[in-house]
Amino acid sequence: MAATAHFSTKDRILGAAEELFAQFGFSGTSLRQVTSRADVNIAAVNYHFGSKENLVNEVFRRRMDEMSAHRLSALKAALEKHPGELEPILAAFVEPALAIAQDRHGGAAFVRVVARAYAEKNDSLRKFLSDHYGHVLRDFAKAIAACVPGLSKEELYWRLDFLAGALTYAMADFGLIKRPSGTAEKAHRERAARELIRFAAAAFNS
Amino acid sequence: MAATAHFSTKDRILGAAEELFAQFGFSGTSLRQVTSRADVNIAAVNYHFGSKENLVNEVFRRRMDEMSAHRLSALKAALEKHPGELEPILAAFVEPALAIAQDRHGGAAFVRVVARAYAEKNDSLRKFLSDHYGHVLRDFAKAIAACVPGLSKEELYWRLDFLAGALTYAMADFGLIKRPSGTAEKAHRERAARELIRFAAAAFNS
DNA sequence: GTCTATACGCTGATAGAC
DNA sequence: GTCTATCAGCGTATAGAC
């Protein structure tokens, strides 16, 4: 695969799916659109991915791996450069998520699938998430606990849940706040991150 | 309609749709499932609702109207009984959502429908919500602004969005926190509401 | 192993008879 | 208002070519 400049059938499907999911949403994209854009036969999807749902999961896994890596390296940097400070830890959690969410290339599809993973209570998907990315949350919980020693473990986890909810909501751009048409997407995202970090810092410190 | 104990075709479709959407999601539920459960003809949906999308909106509207009315009357009571206090206002926002979530007659279904809308990032549904219930959020924003005079309007709206995200997440039981098997569902939800109100109060007061 | 042609049982939607 | 009939498009499955 490194020996050729051509993309494989599988990669072309992934790329086309990612673009179309971002533009039209998950259920708004048909496999026929995907395979037409990728210039492959309709049956190739089921050959390479088994099902449409699994194709979505594969698109999702790519982003999640990337986001988790960014979160962990940002956490490491935050602990080294700002030991004992809460906000840099929260920034390490929030910023990679919002960056991925607003990435042009498939970010919107990623957001949709993240939320689905929870909403569907799909146990195998939940297990996949917990198995592959649970250690990330645990690292953040430990780092936050060290900054806010008065917090019980139960309260800590409740608040992490609330932060995750607010973050997911912000990622999906679901709320009242709409980006003013004059504002660049990047500036809007940075504003969202800054606001959420301050919000969460105040809440964790209470 | 008040003259008879029978439910109309339209109401039977709405009830069946709410239950099925909660269980299988929007795109996971076919109109044939809905009409089969409601014991009406498949074409009745398009006759009464025009489209599947509009049926989704109507399912939402029934519950949202109820929840919004509860929120507004609770807000009024909070402002009269506890003028100048933030936490009663937040409780007026959070607790009706809790109440709906606990309602025997489809309330749990409603919460899951909201969660799914959020997960699937259904744009038309989102616009519908914003058009019809934006004024409720605006009333809360005004009440909160009076309690936290230092907050800019923009910051206020960001924080309301974060609160809404955390609330949606928590009410749908999305997060890490799992209800211990010995705990009653009602007690668990009341714990969630209490934690969230404290969390949000700290965040708004920062 | 990869890929294609083809078809099956569904879907949401609509037109027109009653 | 409600029904039947029918439509194009959907995700999926499989047989078989290379």
Short mmCIF file of C-alpha atoms (C1' of nucleotides) in Angstrom, two decimals:
data_model
loop_
_atom_site.label_atom_id
_atom_site.label_comp_id
_atom_site.label_asym_id
_atom_site.label_seq_id
_atom_site.Cartn_x
_atom_site.Cartn_y
_atom_site.Cartn_z
CA MET A 1 0.00 0.00 0.00
CA ALA A 2 2.95 2.29 0.59
CA ALA A 3 4.32 1.01 -2.68
CA THR A 4 1.69 2.80 -4.70
CA ALA A 5 0.28 6.28 -4.90
CA HIS A 6 -3.21 4.87 -5.50
CA PHE A 7 -5.64 4.51 -2.66
CA SER A 8 -7.03 1.07 -2.09
CA THR A 9 -10.71 0.36 -2.54
CA LYS A 10 -11.09 0.27 1.24
CA ASP A 11 -9.44 3.65 1.74
CA ARG A 12 -11.46 5.23 -1.04
CA ILE A 13 -14.66 4.01 0.63
CA LEU A 14 -13.55 5.37 4.00
CA GLY A 15 -12.66 8.73 2.52
CA ALA A 16 -15.86 9.07 0.53
CA ALA A 17 -17.96 7.98 3.52
CA GLU A 18 -16.28 10.47 5.80
CA GLU A 19 -16.94 13.38 3.43
CA LEU A 20 -20.53 12.41 2.77
CA PHE A 21 -21.34 11.75 6.44
CA ALA A 22 -19.99 15.19 7.26
CA GLN A 23 -22.09 16.83 4.57
CA PHE A 24 -25.37 14.94 4.73
CA GLY A 25 -25.27 13.19 8.08
CA PHE A 26 -25.23 9.55 8.84
CA SER A 27 -28.70 8.42 7.87
CA GLY A 28 -28.80 11.04 5.13
CA THR A 29 -26.02 9.27 3.27
CA SER A 30 -26.73 6.12 1.32
CA LEU A 31 -24.16 3.46 0.59
CA ARG A 32 -24.91 4.00 -3.08
CA GLN A 33 -23.76 7.60 -2.74
CA VAL A 34 -20.63 6.42 -0.98
CA THR A 35 -19.73 3.77 -3.51
CA SER A 36 -20.58 6.06 -6.39
CA ARG A 37 -18.22 8.75 -5.10
CA ALA A 38 -15.52 6.19 -4.34
CA ASP A 39 -16.08 4.69 -7.79
CA VAL A 40 -16.47 1.15 -6.49
CA ASN A 41 -19.23 -1.39 -6.66
CA ILE A 42 -22.02 -1.25 -4.11
CA ALA A 43 -21.12 -4.69 -2.81
CA ALA A 44 -17.58 -3.60 -1.95
CA VAL A 45 -18.84 -1.95 1.24
CA ASN A 46 -20.20 -5.15 2.62
CA TYR A 47 -17.15 -7.05 1.50
CA HIS A 48 -14.71 -4.73 3.26
CA PHE A 49 -16.80 -3.53 6.21
CA GLY A 50 -19.62 -6.02 6.67
CA SER A 51 -22.32 -3.39 7.13
CA LYS A 52 -23.04 0.30 6.96
CA GLU A 53 -22.93 0.51 10.75
CA ASN A 54 -19.47 -0.97 10.83
CA LEU A 55 -18.32 1.43 8.15
CA VAL A 56 -19.43 4.26 10.41
CA ASN A 57 -17.55 2.69 13.30
CA GLU A 58 -14.35 2.54 11.27
CA VAL A 59 -14.66 6.18 10.30
CA PHE A 60 -15.26 6.88 13.97
CA ARG A 61 -12.30 4.83 15.24
CA ARG A 62 -9.83 6.83 13.20
CA ARG A 63 -10.99 10.09 14.79
CA MET A 64 -11.23 8.68 18.28
CA ASP A 65 -7.66 7.37 18.16
CA GLU A 66 -6.49 10.75 17.00
CA MET A 67 -8.45 12.62 19.66
CA SER A 68 -7.33 10.35 22.49
CA ALA A 69 -3.69 10.72 21.49
CA HIS A 70 -4.05 14.49 21.44
CA ARG A 71 -5.78 14.51 24.81
CA LEU A 72 -3.13 12.37 26.47
CA SER A 73 -0.18 14.33 25.12
CA ALA A 74 -1.90 17.60 26.03
CA LEU A 75 -2.53 16.24 29.53
CA LYS A 76 1.11 15.23 29.89
CA ALA A 77 2.24 18.69 28.78
CA ALA A 78 -0.24 20.37 31.12
CA LEU A 79 0.96 18.37 34.13
CA GLU A 80 4.58 19.20 33.35
CA LYS A 81 4.18 22.87 32.54
CA HIS A 82 1.41 23.77 34.99
CA PRO A 83 1.57 21.33 37.90
CA GLY A 84 -1.29 21.62 40.34
CA GLU A 85 -3.42 23.78 38.03
CA LEU A 86 -6.91 22.67 37.06
CA GLU A 87 -7.63 24.72 33.96
CA PRO A 88 -4.79 23.36 31.82
CA ILE A 89 -6.04 19.83 32.55
CA LEU A 90 -9.55 20.75 31.47
CA ALA A 91 -8.14 22.42 28.38
CA ALA A 92 -6.32 19.20 27.52
CA PHE A 93 -9.65 17.41 27.71
CA VAL A 94 -11.82 19.93 25.90
CA GLU A 95 -9.68 21.37 23.14
CA PRO A 96 -8.84 18.20 21.20
CA ALA A 97 -12.54 17.29 21.16
CA LEU A 98 -13.67 20.61 19.77
CA ALA A 99 -10.84 20.66 17.27
CA ILE A 100 -11.86 17.28 15.89
CA ALA A 101 -15.54 18.19 15.92
CA GLN A 102 -15.01 21.17 13.69
CA ASP A 103 -12.47 19.63 11.40
CA ARG A 104 -13.79 19.95 7.89
CA HIS A 105 -12.88 16.44 6.92
CA GLY A 106 -15.45 14.26 8.64
CA GLY A 107 -15.65 16.01 11.98
CA ALA A 108 -19.42 16.39 11.86
CA ALA A 109 -19.85 12.69 11.25
CA PHE A 110 -17.56 11.98 14.15
CA VAL A 111 -19.65 14.05 16.54
CA ARG A 112 -22.77 12.23 15.49
CA VAL A 113 -21.25 8.86 16.07
CA VAL A 114 -19.80 9.77 19.47
CA ALA A 115 -23.21 10.75 20.72
CA ARG A 116 -24.77 7.66 19.18
CA ALA A 117 -22.38 5.48 21.07
CA TYR A 118 -23.97 6.67 24.28
CA ALA A 119 -27.52 7.25 23.09
CA GLU A 120 -28.00 3.81 21.68
CA LYS A 121 -26.83 2.05 24.81
CA ASN A 122 -25.26 -0.33 22.37
CA ASP A 123 -23.41 -2.54 24.81
CA SER A 124 -20.78 -3.80 22.41
CA LEU A 125 -20.00 -0.27 21.28
CA ARG A 126 -19.87 0.90 24.90
CA LYS A 127 -17.54 -1.93 25.74
CA PHE A 128 -15.38 -1.04 22.76
CA LEU A 129 -15.18 2.56 23.96
CA SER A 130 -14.49 1.63 27.54
CA ASP A 131 -11.88 -0.95 26.53
CA HIS A 132 -10.05 1.30 24.11
CA TYR A 133 -10.48 4.74 25.60
CA GLY A 134 -11.39 4.23 29.25
CA HIS A 135 -7.81 4.75 30.36
CA VAL A 136 -7.92 8.27 28.95
CA LEU A 137 -10.82 9.25 31.21
CA ARG A 138 -9.16 7.55 34.16
CA ASP A 139 -5.98 9.56 33.63
CA PHE A 140 -7.96 12.77 33.56
CA ALA A 141 -9.94 11.82 36.66
CA LYS A 142 -6.68 11.18 38.52
CA ALA A 143 -5.18 14.48 37.39
CA ILE A 144 -8.29 16.44 38.38
CA ALA A 145 -8.54 14.69 41.75
CA ALA A 146 -5.00 15.82 42.53
CA CYS A 147 -6.00 19.44 41.91
CA VAL A 148 -9.27 19.34 43.86
CA PRO A 149 -8.44 17.22 46.91
CA GLY A 150 -11.70 17.94 48.72
CA LEU A 151 -13.82 16.24 46.07
CA SER A 152 -15.19 12.77 46.73
CA LYS A 153 -14.75 10.17 44.05
CA GLU A 154 -18.49 10.09 43.46
CA GLU A 155 -18.74 13.85 43.02
CA LEU A 156 -15.72 13.79 40.74
CA TYR A 157 -17.36 11.30 38.41
CA TRP A 158 -20.68 13.13 38.42
CA ARG A 159 -18.90 16.29 37.40
CA LEU A 160 -16.90 14.55 34.73
CA ASP A 161 -20.21 13.30 33.33
CA PHE A 162 -21.61 16.82 33.33
CA LEU A 163 -18.49 18.09 31.60
CA ALA A 164 -18.74 15.34 29.02
CA GLY A 165 -22.38 16.23 28.41
CA ALA A 166 -21.69 19.92 28.00
CA LEU A 167 -18.76 19.14 25.74
CA THR A 168 -20.75 16.77 23.56
CA TYR A 169 -23.48 19.36 23.28
CA ALA A 170 -20.96 22.04 22.31
CA MET A 171 -19.31 19.72 19.81
CA ALA A 172 -22.62 19.09 18.15
CA ASP A 173 -23.35 22.83 18.03
CA PHE A 174 -26.77 21.95 19.29
CA GLY A 175 -27.42 24.89 21.54
CA LEU A 176 -28.69 28.43 21.33
CA ILE A 177 -25.33 29.86 20.53
CA LYS A 178 -24.91 30.19 16.82
CA ARG A 179 -21.72 31.27 15.22
CA PRO A 180 -22.22 34.86 14.00
CA SER A 181 -21.81 34.87 10.25
CA GLY A 182 -18.88 37.26 10.45
CA THR A 183 -16.93 35.00 12.81
CA ALA A 184 -14.45 32.45 11.57
CA GLU A 185 -15.14 28.86 12.51
CA LYS A 186 -11.82 28.59 14.25
CA ALA A 187 -12.44 31.63 16.42
CA HIS A 188 -15.89 30.32 17.33
CA ARG A 189 -14.46 26.98 18.38
CA GLU A 190 -11.76 28.63 20.46
CA ARG A 191 -14.38 30.75 22.15
CA ALA A 192 -16.45 27.66 22.92
CA ALA A 193 -13.42 25.88 24.38
CA ARG A 194 -12.42 28.88 26.49
CA GLU A 195 -15.93 29.32 27.86
CA LEU A 196 -16.37 25.64 28.64
CA ILE A 197 -13.01 25.41 30.40
CA ARG A 198 -13.81 28.37 32.62
CA PHE A 199 -17.29 27.00 33.28
CA ALA A 200 -15.96 23.59 34.25
CA ALA A 201 -13.10 24.95 36.32
CA ALA A 202 -15.53 26.96 38.43
CA ALA A 203 -17.80 23.96 38.82
CA PHE A 204 -15.01 21.54 39.80
CA ASN A 205 -13.61 23.99 42.31
CA SER A 206 -16.90 24.52 44.14
CA MET B 1 -62.52 13.88 21.20
CA ALA B 2 -63.45 14.52 24.82
CA ALA B 3 -66.79 12.91 24.07
CA THR B 4 -65.27 9.48 23.60
CA ALA B 5 -62.90 7.22 25.47
CA HIS B 6 -61.34 6.07 22.18
CA PHE B 7 -58.11 7.56 20.95
CA SER B 8 -58.19 9.04 17.50
CA THR B 9 -56.13 7.60 14.69
CA LYS B 10 -53.79 10.55 15.00
CA ASP B 11 -53.25 10.04 18.73
CA ARG B 12 -52.69 6.32 18.34
CA ILE B 13 -50.02 7.03 15.74
CA LEU B 14 -48.35 9.56 18.03
CA GLY B 15 -48.30 7.16 20.98
CA ALA B 16 -46.96 4.26 18.98
CA ALA B 17 -44.35 6.46 17.33
CA GLU B 18 -43.07 7.79 20.65
CA GLU B 19 -42.55 4.34 22.08
CA LEU B 20 -40.87 3.00 18.96
CA PHE B 21 -38.63 6.03 18.40
CA ALA B 22 -37.40 5.74 21.98
CA GLN B 23 -36.62 2.07 21.52
CA PHE B 24 -35.20 1.96 18.01
CA GLY B 25 -34.37 5.55 17.05
CA PHE B 26 -35.81 7.63 14.25
CA SER B 27 -34.22 5.93 11.31
CA GLY B 28 -34.44 2.58 13.06
CA THR B 29 -38.22 2.84 13.20
CA SER B 30 -40.23 2.36 10.04
CA LEU B 31 -43.64 3.86 9.47
CA ARG B 32 -44.88 0.34 8.91
CA GLN B 33 -43.89 -0.55 12.48
CA VAL B 34 -45.65 2.56 13.75
CA THR B 35 -48.87 2.00 11.84
CA SER B 36 -48.87 -1.69 12.68
CA ARG B 37 -48.63 -0.97 16.42
CA ALA B 38 -51.23 1.80 16.17
CA ASP B 39 -53.42 -0.52 14.12
CA VAL B 40 -53.94 1.95 11.30
CA ASN B 41 -53.13 1.88 7.62
CA ILE B 42 -49.66 2.83 6.44
CA ALA B 43 -50.96 5.74 4.40
CA ALA B 44 -52.60 7.30 7.48
CA VAL B 45 -49.25 8.70 8.64
CA ASN B 46 -48.73 10.70 5.52
CA TYR B 47 -52.34 11.77 5.55
CA HIS B 48 -52.24 13.07 9.13
CA PHE B 49 -48.65 14.21 9.39
CA GLY B 50 -47.44 14.77 5.85
CA SER B 51 -44.12 13.03 6.35
CA LYS B 52 -42.13 10.94 8.76
CA GLU B 53 -40.07 13.98 9.64
CA ASN B 54 -43.13 15.92 10.66
CA LEU B 55 -44.34 13.02 12.77
CA VAL B 56 -41.06 13.24 14.68
CA ASN B 57 -41.67 16.93 15.30
CA GLU B 58 -45.17 16.27 16.62
CA VAL B 59 -43.98 13.56 18.99
CA PHE B 60 -41.55 16.06 20.38
CA ARG B 61 -43.99 18.89 20.63
CA ARG B 62 -46.41 17.05 22.91
CA ARG B 63 -43.79 16.50 25.62
CA MET B 64 -41.89 19.71 25.11
CA ASP B 65 -45.05 21.78 25.59
CA GLU B 66 -45.66 20.05 28.90
CA MET B 67 -42.07 20.42 30.08
CA SER B 68 -41.86 24.07 29.04
CA ALA B 69 -45.05 24.91 30.90
CA HIS B 70 -43.69 23.27 34.05
CA ARG B 71 -40.41 25.08 33.73
CA LEU B 72 -42.03 28.47 33.32
CA SER B 73 -44.40 28.07 36.27
CA ALA B 74 -41.55 26.76 38.43
CA LEU B 75 -39.47 29.75 37.36
CA LYS B 76 -42.28 32.12 38.31
CA ALA B 77 -42.61 30.48 41.73
CA ALA B 78 -38.85 30.59 42.27
CA LEU B 79 -38.66 34.29 41.47
CA GLU B 80 -41.51 35.04 43.87
CA LYS B 81 -40.40 32.86 46.78
CA HIS B 82 -36.63 33.24 46.47
CA PRO B 83 -35.92 36.55 44.76
CA GLY B 84 -32.28 37.11 43.89
CA GLU B 85 -31.28 33.47 44.46
CA LEU B 86 -29.65 31.47 41.68
CA GLU B 87 -30.14 27.88 42.78
CA PRO B 88 -33.97 27.95 42.80
CA ILE B 89 -33.88 29.22 39.21
CA LEU B 90 -31.59 26.40 38.16
CA ALA B 91 -33.83 23.95 39.98
CA ALA B 92 -36.81 25.30 38.02
CA PHE B 93 -34.89 24.50 34.86
CA VAL B 94 -33.54 21.10 35.85
CA GLU B 95 -36.34 19.55 37.88
CA PRO B 96 -39.15 19.60 35.28
CA ALA B 97 -36.82 17.70 32.98
CA LEU B 98 -36.41 15.20 35.77
CA ALA B 99 -40.15 15.04 36.26
CA ILE B 100 -40.80 14.34 32.59
CA ALA B 101 -38.09 11.72 32.61
CA GLN B 102 -39.92 9.97 35.44
CA ASP B 103 -43.40 10.26 33.98
CA ARG B 104 -44.88 6.83 33.55
CA HIS B 105 -46.70 7.64 30.35
CA GLY B 106 -43.95 7.86 27.79
CA GLY B 107 -41.72 10.26 29.69
CA ALA B 108 -38.73 7.97 29.58
CA ALA B 109 -39.42 7.55 25.90
CA PHE B 110 -39.37 11.31 25.49
CA VAL B 111 -35.98 11.64 27.13
CA ARG B 112 -34.53 9.03 24.86
CA VAL B 113 -36.09 10.73 21.87
CA VAL B 114 -34.43 14.00 22.88
CA ALA B 115 -31.15 12.21 23.35
CA ARG B 116 -31.42 10.60 19.98
CA ALA B 117 -32.25 13.87 18.26
CA TYR B 118 -29.14 15.21 19.82
CA ALA B 119 -27.10 12.18 18.82
CA GLU B 120 -28.36 12.13 15.28
CA LYS B 121 -28.02 15.89 14.97
CA ASN B 122 -31.34 16.13 13.21
CA ASP B 123 -31.12 19.66 11.86
CA SER B 124 -34.78 20.20 11.11
CA LEU B 125 -35.72 19.00 14.57
CA ARG B 126 -33.15 21.31 16.09
CA LYS B 127 -34.57 24.27 14.21
CA PHE B 128 -38.04 23.29 15.32
CA LEU B 129 -36.97 23.25 18.97
CA SER B 130 -35.20 26.56 18.70
CA ASP B 131 -38.17 28.21 16.99
CA HIS B 132 -40.78 26.94 19.43
CA TYR B 133 -39.01 26.85 22.80
CA GLY B 134 -36.33 29.50 22.51
CA HIS B 135 -38.46 31.88 24.58
CA VAL B 136 -38.31 29.56 27.60
CA LEU B 137 -34.54 29.64 27.56
CA ARG B 138 -34.64 33.40 27.11
CA ASP B 139 -36.81 33.79 30.23
CA PHE B 140 -34.35 31.71 32.23
CA ALA B 141 -31.49 33.71 30.82
CA LYS B 142 -33.10 36.92 32.03
CA ALA B 143 -33.73 35.53 35.50
CA ILE B 144 -30.18 34.23 35.81
CA ALA B 145 -28.73 37.49 34.52
CA ALA B 146 -30.48 39.31 37.34
CA CYS B 147 -28.76 37.03 39.86
CA VAL B 148 -25.31 37.22 38.30
CA PRO B 149 -25.03 40.82 37.20
CA GLY B 150 -21.35 40.63 36.22
CA LEU B 151 -22.03 38.12 33.44
CA SER B 152 -22.13 39.31 29.84
CA LYS B 153 -25.04 38.22 27.69
CA GLU B 154 -22.77 36.11 25.55
CA GLU B 155 -21.22 34.31 28.51
CA LEU B 156 -24.66 33.73 29.93
CA TYR B 157 -25.86 32.00 26.77
CA TRP B 158 -22.76 29.86 26.53
CA ARG B 159 -23.29 28.67 30.07
CA LEU B 160 -26.94 27.94 29.50
CA ASP B 161 -25.90 25.79 26.56
CA PHE B 162 -23.44 23.92 28.72
CA LEU B 163 -26.10 23.40 31.37
CA ALA B 164 -28.53 22.10 28.77
CA GLY B 165 -25.90 19.69 27.48
CA ALA B 166 -25.04 18.36 30.90
CA LEU B 167 -28.74 18.03 31.74
CA THR B 168 -29.58 16.13 28.57
CA TYR B 169 -26.65 13.83 29.09
CA ALA B 170 -27.51 13.17 32.72
CA MET B 171 -31.24 12.66 32.18
CA ALA B 172 -30.59 10.10 29.50
CA ASP B 173 -28.19 8.24 31.79
CA PHE B 174 -25.46 8.55 29.20
CA GLY B 175 -22.45 8.95 31.37
CA LEU B 176 -19.97 7.02 33.42
CA ILE B 177 -22.17 7.12 36.48
CA LYS B 178 -24.25 4.02 36.67
CA ARG B 179 -27.12 3.69 39.06
CA PRO B 180 -26.07 1.26 41.81
CA SER B 181 -28.35 -1.74 41.64
CA GLY B 182 -29.62 -1.15 45.18
CA THR B 183 -30.71 2.42 44.45
CA ALA B 184 -34.21 3.31 43.31
CA GLU B 185 -34.46 5.06 39.98
CA LYS B 186 -36.19 8.03 41.55
CA ALA B 187 -33.48 8.53 44.18
CA HIS B 188 -30.80 8.23 41.51
CA ARG B 189 -32.39 10.91 39.37
CA GLU B 190 -32.85 13.19 42.37
CA ARG B 191 -29.19 12.78 43.15
CA ALA B 192 -28.36 13.68 39.56
CA ALA B 193 -30.54 16.81 39.75
CA ARG B 194 -29.02 17.90 43.06
CA GLU B 195 -25.46 17.42 41.80
CA LEU B 196 -26.19 19.21 38.56
CA ILE B 197 -27.80 22.20 40.26
CA ARG B 198 -24.79 22.60 42.55
CA PHE B 199 -22.41 22.13 39.62
CA ALA B 200 -24.21 24.75 37.53
CA ALA B 201 -24.62 27.22 40.39
CA ALA B 202 -20.88 27.18 40.98
CA ALA B 203 -20.21 27.61 37.28
CA PHE B 204 -22.64 30.50 36.82
CA ASN B 205 -21.29 32.30 39.87
CA SER B 206 -17.69 32.21 38.71
"C1'" DG C 1 -8.42 -12.35 -1.85
"C1'" DT C 2 -10.96 -8.69 -4.56
"C1'" DC C 3 -14.42 -7.31 -6.82
"C1'" DT C 4 -18.88 -7.21 -9.67
"C1'" DA C 5 -23.64 -8.19 -11.34
"C1'" DT C 6 -27.74 -9.02 -9.72
"C1'" DA C 7 -31.58 -9.66 -6.87
"C1'" DC C 8 -34.35 -9.82 -2.42
"C1'" DG C 9 -37.19 -7.77 1.04
"C1'" DC C 10 -37.59 -3.64 2.93
"C1'" DT C 11 -38.37 1.59 3.17
"C1'" DG C 12 -41.06 6.40 2.74
"C1'" DA C 13 -44.03 8.39 -0.29
"C1'" DT C 14 -47.94 9.17 -3.50
"C1'" DA C 15 -52.09 8.83 -6.60
"C1'" DG C 16 -56.60 7.73 -6.93
"C1'" DA C 17 -60.71 4.71 -5.75
"C1'" DC C 18 -64.12 4.44 -2.19
"C1'" DG D 1 -60.59 9.96 6.01
"C1'" DT D 2 -59.11 5.74 4.84
"C1'" DC D 3 -57.75 2.22 1.73
"C1'" DT D 4 -55.17 -0.36 -2.12
"C1'" DA D 5 -51.75 -0.32 -5.41
"C1'" DT D 6 -47.56 1.08 -6.84
"C1'" DC D 7 -43.21 3.53 -7.08
"C1'" DA D 8 -38.10 4.44 -6.78
"C1'" DG D 9 -34.59 3.94 -3.55
"C1'" DC D 10 -32.62 1.62 0.43
"C1'" DG D 11 -29.21 -1.89 3.01
"C1'" DT D 12 -27.86 -6.35 2.47
"C1'" DA D 13 -26.65 -11.09 0.60
"C1'" DT D 14 -24.77 -14.23 -2.60
"C1'" DA D 15 -22.89 -16.49 -6.77
"C1'" DG D 16 -19.33 -16.38 -9.49
"C1'" DA D 17 -15.61 -13.80 -12.48
"C1'" DC D 18 -10.77 -12.71 -12.14
#
